[in-house]
Coordinates of C-alpha atoms in Angstrom, one line a residue:
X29 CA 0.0 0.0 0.0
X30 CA 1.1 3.7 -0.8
X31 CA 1.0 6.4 1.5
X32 CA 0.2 9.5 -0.4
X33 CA 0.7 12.7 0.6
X34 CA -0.9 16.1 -0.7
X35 CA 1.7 18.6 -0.9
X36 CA -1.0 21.6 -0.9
X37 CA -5.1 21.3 -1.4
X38 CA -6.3 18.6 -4.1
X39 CA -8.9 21.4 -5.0
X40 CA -5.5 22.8 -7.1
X41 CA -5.6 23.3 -10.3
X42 CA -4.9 21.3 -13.2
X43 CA -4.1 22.4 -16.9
X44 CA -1.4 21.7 -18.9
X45 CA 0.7 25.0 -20.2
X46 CA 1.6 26.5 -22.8
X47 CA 4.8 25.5 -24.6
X48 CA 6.0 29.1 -24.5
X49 CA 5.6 29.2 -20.4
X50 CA 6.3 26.7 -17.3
X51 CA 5.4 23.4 -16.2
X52 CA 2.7 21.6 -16.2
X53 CA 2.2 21.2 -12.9
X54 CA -1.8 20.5 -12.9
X55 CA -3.8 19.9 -15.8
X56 CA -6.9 20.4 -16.1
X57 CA -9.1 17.7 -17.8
X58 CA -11.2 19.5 -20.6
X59 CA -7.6 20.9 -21.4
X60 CA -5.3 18.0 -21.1
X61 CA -6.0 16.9 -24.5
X62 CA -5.5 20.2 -26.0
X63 CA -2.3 21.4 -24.6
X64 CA 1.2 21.6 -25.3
X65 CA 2.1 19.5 -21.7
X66 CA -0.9 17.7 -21.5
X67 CA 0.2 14.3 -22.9
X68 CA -2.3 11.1 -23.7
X69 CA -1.3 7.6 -22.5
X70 CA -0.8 4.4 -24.6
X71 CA -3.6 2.6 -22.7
X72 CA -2.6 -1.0 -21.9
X73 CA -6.1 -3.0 -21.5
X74 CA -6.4 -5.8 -19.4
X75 CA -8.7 -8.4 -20.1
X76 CA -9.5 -8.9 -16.8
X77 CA -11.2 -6.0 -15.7
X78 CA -14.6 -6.1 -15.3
X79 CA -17.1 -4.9 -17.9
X80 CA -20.9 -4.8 -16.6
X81 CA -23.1 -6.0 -19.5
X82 CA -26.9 -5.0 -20.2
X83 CA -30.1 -6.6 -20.9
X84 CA -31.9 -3.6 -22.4
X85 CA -31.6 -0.5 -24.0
X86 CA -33.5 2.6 -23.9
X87 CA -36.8 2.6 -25.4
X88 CA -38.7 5.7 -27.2
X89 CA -37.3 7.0 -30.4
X90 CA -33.7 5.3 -30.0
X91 CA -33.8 2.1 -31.4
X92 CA -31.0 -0.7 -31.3
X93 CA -29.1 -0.6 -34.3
X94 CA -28.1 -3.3 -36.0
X95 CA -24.4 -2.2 -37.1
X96 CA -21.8 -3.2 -34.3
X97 CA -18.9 -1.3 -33.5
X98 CA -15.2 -2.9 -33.9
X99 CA -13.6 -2.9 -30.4
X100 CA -9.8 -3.7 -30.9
X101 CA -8.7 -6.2 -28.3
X102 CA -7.0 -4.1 -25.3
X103 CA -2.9 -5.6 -25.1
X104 CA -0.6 -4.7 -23.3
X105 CA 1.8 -2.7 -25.9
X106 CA 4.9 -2.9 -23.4
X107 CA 5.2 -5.1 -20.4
X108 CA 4.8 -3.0 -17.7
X109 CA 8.1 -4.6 -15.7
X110 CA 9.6 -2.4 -18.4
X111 CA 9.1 0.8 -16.6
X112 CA 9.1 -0.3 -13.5
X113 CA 11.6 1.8 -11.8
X114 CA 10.5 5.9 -12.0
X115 CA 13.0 8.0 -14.0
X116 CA 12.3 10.5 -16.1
X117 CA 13.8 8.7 -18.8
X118 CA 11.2 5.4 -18.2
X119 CA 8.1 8.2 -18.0
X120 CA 8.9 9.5 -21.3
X121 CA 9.3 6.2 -23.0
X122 CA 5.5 5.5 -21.3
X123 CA 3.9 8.0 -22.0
X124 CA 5.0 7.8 -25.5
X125 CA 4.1 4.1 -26.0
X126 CA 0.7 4.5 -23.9
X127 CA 0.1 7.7 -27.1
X128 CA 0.7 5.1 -29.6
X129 CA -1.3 2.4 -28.3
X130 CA -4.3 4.5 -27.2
X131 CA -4.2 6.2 -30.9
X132 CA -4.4 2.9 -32.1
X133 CA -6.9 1.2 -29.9
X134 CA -9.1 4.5 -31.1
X135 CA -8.9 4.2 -34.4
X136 CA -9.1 -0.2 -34.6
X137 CA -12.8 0.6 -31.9
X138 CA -13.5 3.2 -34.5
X139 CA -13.5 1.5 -37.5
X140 CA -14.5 3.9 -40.1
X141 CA -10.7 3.7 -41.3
X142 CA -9.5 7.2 -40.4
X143 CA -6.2 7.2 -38.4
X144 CA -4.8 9.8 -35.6
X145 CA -2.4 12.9 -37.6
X146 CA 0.8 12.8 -36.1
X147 CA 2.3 17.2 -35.6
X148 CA 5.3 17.1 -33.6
X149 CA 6.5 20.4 -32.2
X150 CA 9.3 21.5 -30.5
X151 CA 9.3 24.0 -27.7
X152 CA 11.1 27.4 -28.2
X153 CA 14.8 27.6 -30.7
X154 CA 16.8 25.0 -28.4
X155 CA 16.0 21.4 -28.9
X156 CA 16.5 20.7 -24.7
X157 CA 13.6 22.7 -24.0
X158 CA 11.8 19.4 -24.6
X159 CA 9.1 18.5 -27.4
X160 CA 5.2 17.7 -28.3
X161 CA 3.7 15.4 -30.6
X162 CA 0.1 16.2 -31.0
X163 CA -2.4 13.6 -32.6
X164 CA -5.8 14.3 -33.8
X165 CA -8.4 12.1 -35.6
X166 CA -12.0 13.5 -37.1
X167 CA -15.0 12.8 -38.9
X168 CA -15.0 8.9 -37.5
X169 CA -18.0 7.0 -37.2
X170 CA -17.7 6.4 -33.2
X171 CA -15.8 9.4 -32.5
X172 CA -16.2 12.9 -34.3
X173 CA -13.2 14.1 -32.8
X174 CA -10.2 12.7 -30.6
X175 CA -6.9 14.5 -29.4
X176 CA -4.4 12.5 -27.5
X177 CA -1.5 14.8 -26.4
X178 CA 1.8 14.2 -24.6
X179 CA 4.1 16.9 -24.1
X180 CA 7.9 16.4 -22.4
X181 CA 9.1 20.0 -21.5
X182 CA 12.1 21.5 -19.3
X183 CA 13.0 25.3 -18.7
X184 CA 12.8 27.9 -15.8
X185 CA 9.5 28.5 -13.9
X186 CA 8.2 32.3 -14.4
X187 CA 8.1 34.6 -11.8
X188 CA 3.6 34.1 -11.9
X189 CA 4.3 30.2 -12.8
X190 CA 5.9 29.7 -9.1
X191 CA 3.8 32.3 -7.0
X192 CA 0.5 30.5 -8.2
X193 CA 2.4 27.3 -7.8
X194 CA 3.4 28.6 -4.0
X195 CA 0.2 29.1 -3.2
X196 CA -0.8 26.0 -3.5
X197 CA 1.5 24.4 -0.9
X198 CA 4.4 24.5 -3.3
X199 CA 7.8 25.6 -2.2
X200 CA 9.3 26.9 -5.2
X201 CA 11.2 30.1 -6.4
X202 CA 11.1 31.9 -9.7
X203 CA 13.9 30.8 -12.0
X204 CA 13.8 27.2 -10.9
X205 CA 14.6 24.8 -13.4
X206 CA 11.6 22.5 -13.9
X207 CA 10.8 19.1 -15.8
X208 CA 7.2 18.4 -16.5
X209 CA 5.5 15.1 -18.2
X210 CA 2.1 15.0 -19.5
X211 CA -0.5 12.6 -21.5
X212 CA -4.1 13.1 -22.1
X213 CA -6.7 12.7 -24.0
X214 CA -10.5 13.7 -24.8
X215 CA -13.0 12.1 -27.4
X216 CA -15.9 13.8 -28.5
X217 CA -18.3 11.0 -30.0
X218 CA -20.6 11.5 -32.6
X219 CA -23.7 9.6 -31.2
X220 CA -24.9 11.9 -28.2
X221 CA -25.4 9.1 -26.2
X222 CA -22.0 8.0 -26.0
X223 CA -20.8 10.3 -23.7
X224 CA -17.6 12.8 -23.6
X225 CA -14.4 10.9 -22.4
X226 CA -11.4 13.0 -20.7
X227 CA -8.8 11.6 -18.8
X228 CA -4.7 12.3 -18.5
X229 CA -1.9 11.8 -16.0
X230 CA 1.1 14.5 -15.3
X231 CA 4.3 14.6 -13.4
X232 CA 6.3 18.3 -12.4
X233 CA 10.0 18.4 -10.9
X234 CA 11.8 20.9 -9.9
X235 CA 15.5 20.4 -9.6
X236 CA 16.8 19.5 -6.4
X237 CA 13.3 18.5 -4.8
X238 CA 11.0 15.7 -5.4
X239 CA 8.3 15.3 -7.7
X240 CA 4.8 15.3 -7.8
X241 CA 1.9 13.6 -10.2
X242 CA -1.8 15.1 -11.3
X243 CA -4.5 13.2 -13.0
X244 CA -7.8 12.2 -13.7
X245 CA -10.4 10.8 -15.8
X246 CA -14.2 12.0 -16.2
X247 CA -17.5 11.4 -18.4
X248 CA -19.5 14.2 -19.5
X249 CA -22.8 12.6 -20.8
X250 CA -25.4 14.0 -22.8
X251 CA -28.2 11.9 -21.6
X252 CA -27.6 9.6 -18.3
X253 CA -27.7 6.6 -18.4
X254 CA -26.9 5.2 -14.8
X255 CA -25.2 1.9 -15.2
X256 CA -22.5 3.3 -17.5
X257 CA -22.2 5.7 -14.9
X258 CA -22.0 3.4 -12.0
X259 CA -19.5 1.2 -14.1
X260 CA -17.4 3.9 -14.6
X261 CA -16.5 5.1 -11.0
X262 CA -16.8 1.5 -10.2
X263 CA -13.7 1.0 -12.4
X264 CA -11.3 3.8 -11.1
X265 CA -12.6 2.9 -7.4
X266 CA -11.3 -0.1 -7.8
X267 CA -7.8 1.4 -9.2
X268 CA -7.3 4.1 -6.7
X269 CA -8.3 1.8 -3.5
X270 CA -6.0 -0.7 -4.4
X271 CA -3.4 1.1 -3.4
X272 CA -4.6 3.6 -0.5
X273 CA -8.3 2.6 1.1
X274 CA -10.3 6.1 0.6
X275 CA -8.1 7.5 -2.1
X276 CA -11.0 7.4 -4.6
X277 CA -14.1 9.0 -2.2
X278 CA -11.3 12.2 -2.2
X279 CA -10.0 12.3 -6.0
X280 CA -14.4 12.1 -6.9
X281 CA -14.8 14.8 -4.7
X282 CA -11.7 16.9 -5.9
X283 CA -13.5 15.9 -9.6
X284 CA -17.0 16.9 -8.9
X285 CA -15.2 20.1 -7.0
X286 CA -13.2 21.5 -10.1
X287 CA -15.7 20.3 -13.5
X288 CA -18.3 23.0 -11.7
X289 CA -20.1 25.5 -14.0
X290 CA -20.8 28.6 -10.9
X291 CA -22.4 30.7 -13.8
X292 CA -24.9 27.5 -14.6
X293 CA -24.9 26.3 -11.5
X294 CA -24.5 23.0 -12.4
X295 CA -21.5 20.0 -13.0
X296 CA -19.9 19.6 -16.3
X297 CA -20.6 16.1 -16.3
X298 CA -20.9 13.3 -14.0
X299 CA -17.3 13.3 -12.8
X300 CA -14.9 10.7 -11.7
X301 CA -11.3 11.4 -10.0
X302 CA -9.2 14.0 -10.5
X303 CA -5.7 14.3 -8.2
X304 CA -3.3 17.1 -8.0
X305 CA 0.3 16.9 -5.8
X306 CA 0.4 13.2 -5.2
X307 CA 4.1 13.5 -4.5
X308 CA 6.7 10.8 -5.4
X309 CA 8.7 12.0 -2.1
X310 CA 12.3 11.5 -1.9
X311 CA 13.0 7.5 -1.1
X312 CA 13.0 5.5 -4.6
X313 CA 10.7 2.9 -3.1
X314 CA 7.7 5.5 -2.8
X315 CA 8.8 7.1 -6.5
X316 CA 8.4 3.9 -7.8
X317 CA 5.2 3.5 -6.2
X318 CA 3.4 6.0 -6.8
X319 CA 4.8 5.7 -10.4
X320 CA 2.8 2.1 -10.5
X321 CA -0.3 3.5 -9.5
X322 CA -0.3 6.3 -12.4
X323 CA 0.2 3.9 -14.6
X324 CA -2.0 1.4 -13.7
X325 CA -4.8 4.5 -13.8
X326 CA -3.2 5.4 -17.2
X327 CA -3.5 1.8 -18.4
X328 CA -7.1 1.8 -17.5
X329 CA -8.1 4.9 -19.8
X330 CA -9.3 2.7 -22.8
X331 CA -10.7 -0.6 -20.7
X332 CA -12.6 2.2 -18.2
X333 CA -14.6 4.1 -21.6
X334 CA -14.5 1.5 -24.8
X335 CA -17.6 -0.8 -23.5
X336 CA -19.8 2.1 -22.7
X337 CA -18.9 3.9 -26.2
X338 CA -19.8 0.8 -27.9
X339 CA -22.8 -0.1 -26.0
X340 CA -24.3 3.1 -27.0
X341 CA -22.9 3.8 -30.0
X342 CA -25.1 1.0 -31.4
X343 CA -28.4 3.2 -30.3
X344 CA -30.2 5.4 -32.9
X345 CA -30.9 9.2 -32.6
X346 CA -32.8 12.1 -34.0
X347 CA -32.2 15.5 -34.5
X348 CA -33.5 16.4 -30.8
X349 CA -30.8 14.7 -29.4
X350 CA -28.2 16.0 -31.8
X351 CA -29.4 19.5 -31.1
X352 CA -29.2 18.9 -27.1
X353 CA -25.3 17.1 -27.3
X354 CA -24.7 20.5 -29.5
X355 CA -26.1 22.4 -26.4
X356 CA -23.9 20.4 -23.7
X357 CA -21.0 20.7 -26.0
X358 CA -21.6 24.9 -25.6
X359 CA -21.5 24.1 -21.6
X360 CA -18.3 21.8 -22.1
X361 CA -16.6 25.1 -24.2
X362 CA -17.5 27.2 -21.4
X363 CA -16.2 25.5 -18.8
X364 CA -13.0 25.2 -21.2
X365 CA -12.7 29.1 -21.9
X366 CA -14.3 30.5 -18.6
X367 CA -13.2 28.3 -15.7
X368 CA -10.3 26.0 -16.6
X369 CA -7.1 27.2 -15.2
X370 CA -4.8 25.4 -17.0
X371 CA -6.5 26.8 -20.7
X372 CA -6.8 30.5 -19.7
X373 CA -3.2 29.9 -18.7
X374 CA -2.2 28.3 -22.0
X375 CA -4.4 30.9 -24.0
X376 CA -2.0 33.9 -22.7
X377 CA 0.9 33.0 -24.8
X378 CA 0.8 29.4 -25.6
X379 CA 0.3 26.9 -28.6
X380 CA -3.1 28.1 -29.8
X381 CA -3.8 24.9 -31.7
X382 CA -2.4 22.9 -28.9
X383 CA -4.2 24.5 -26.2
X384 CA -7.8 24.7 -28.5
X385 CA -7.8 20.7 -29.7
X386 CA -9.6 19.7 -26.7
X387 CA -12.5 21.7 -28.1
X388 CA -15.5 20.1 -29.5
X389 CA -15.9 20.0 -33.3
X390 CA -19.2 21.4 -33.4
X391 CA -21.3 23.3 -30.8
X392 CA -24.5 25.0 -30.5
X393 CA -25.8 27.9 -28.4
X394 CA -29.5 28.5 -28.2
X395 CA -31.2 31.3 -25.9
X396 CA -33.1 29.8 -22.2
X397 CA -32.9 26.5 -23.2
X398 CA -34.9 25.0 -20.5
X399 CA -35.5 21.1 -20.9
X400 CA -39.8 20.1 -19.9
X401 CA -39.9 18.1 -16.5
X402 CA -40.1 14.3 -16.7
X403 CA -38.1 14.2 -20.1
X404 CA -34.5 12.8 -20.1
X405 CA -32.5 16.3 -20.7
X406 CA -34.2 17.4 -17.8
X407 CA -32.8 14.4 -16.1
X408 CA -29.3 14.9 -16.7
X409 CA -29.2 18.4 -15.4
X410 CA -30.8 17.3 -12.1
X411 CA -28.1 15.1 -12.1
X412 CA -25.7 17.5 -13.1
X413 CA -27.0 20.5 -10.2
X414 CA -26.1 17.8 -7.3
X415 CA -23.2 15.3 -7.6
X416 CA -24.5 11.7 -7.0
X417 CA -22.7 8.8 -5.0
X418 CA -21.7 6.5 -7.9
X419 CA -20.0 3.7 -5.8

């Protein structure tokens, strides 16, 4: 069992930053797939994990398809013995391989035969500054738009980097030299009742100190459908338990804390866990640790999201509920632009196209939108106004 220690609140922020500035020291999870820093795992599935199944589907207009959806088989892409040990070195080459198989295991589920673009950037004239390699896929037939991000940066922390970073509990001085991580990832899918899938995982080090890891993974549904729900948090539960009892009940909280609309009153989405300052501490038995457990929750990314995306994908739709996924999709920009740290960071400065690929592909904005009592919109957002205990 790990003992994890918060270095500061969990409540901090999380986004990833802009290649032009410092570290990304908390990114946020509508932005990790968008930024420079925020890097996307190669998702090792295990077979093993458990995936609820369902008798029914919903009834009314949304019929079961007949057309099934081609789920690749979740492997292992490297054994995970393999990086084992926590250096900087072994994070790179994982986060790098977990890209390459997630992009892969995305494409293979969704089989309309378009494949992730590969854009590689470097950060600033001098090669050491570190690197990006940016991958997008659009216009599938299970996802409309995908981003899966890793970024491996090192420079100085700005003088505003390391006072917001200071008042979060973090001891660190203007001019420090820095080494930041990051993978994430965010699908936007076309049928609205698949939901919205972000998740990413992020380590920050400043020279002579220790190290500390952000992360998360969260659903933002359209329509709710409570099983897929409860299946979800089940999952990461079950990761973040296994190695400290309680660890999950205060990463959901931290999540349903942080993905909150104060303008609309209401949740971006139904949450799941979301971790800032999990440090690595100084002894190599606790780097390595800790370094297990982010993996672990990186390797569950894929395994945690695929069986709900294909359950539902199979479901038909109408224009009504195209129009309303439209309308959440405005609420999931808002959040984005208005509220996410780590993107009005990034936005001052940073990689526009980087920082703005977490965005959906299409949105809608339509005046009072106020969904009739009883119906199933309206049943998200009570949802949505009060977090629910999923576990």
């Amino acid at each position: 069992m790990i003992s994890f220690q918060h270095a500061g609140s969990i409540f901090s922020s999380g986004g990833a930053l802009p290649s032009s500035q410092v570290p990304l020291q908390s990114v946020t999870s509508a932005v990790l797939a968008s930024f420079p820093l925020a890097p996307v795992f190669d998702v090792h599935v295990n077979s093993t994990m458990p995936r609820s199944r369902y008798a029914s589907w919903r009834s009314g207009s949304r019929r079961r398809r007949s057309s099934s959806v081609a789920c690749c088989a979740l492997r292992p892409a490297v054994r995970a013995q393999e990086f084992a040990a926590f250096t900087e070195e072994n994070l790179e080459a994982f986060l790098l391989n977990a890209q390459s198989s997630i992009c892969e295991e995305a494409a293979a589920a969704d089989g309309s035969g378009k494949v992730f673009v590969f854009d590689k950037w470097q950060r600033g004239e001098d090669a050491a500054n570190g690197y990006g390699i940016t991958r997008v896929m659009e216009g599938g037939d299970l996802l409309e738009k995908a981003a899966v991000n890793v970024s491996i940066v090192r420079g100085h922390l700005s003088e505003s980097r390391a006072k917001s970073m200071s008042g979060r509990g973090q001891a660190v001085e203007a001019g420090a030299r820095y080494f930041a991580g990051a993978l994430s990832l965010i699908f936007h899918p076309c049928n609205p009742f698949v939901p919205t899938f972000r998740s990413d995982i992020r380590y920050f080090k400043v020279d002579g100190g220790h190290g500390w890891f952000g992360g998360g993974a969260d659903l933002t549904p359209c329509y709710l459908f409570e099983d897929d729900v409860r299946e979800f948090h089940t999952f990461y539960k079950e990761v973040c338990d296994k190695y400290e009892s309680g660890f999950y009940d205060k990463c959901k909280m931290a999540c349903d804390a942080y993905f909150y609309i104060p303008a609309r009153k209401e949740h971006r989405g139904t949450g799941g866990i979301f971790f800032d300052d999990l440090e690595t501490g100084l002894c190599k038995p606790q780097r390595d640790d800790v370094f297990s457990f982010v993996r672990e929750l990186a390797e569950g990314f894929m395994p945690s999201y695929l069986p709900i995306a294909k359950r539902r994908h199979v479901l038909d739709y109408g224009e009504r509920e195209r129009q309303w996924q439209l309308l959440r999709r405005g609420r999931y920009l808002e959040f984005n632009l208005l509220y996410d740290r780590g993107v009005k960071f990034g936005l001052d400065g940073g990689r526009i196209e980087s920082i703005m690929v977490s965005a959906p592909p299409l949105v809608a904005w339509k005046y009072n939108v106020v969904p009739e009592a009883g119906t199933d919109e309206n049943k998200l957002l009570q949802v949505l106004q009060e977090p629910q205990t999923w576990t």
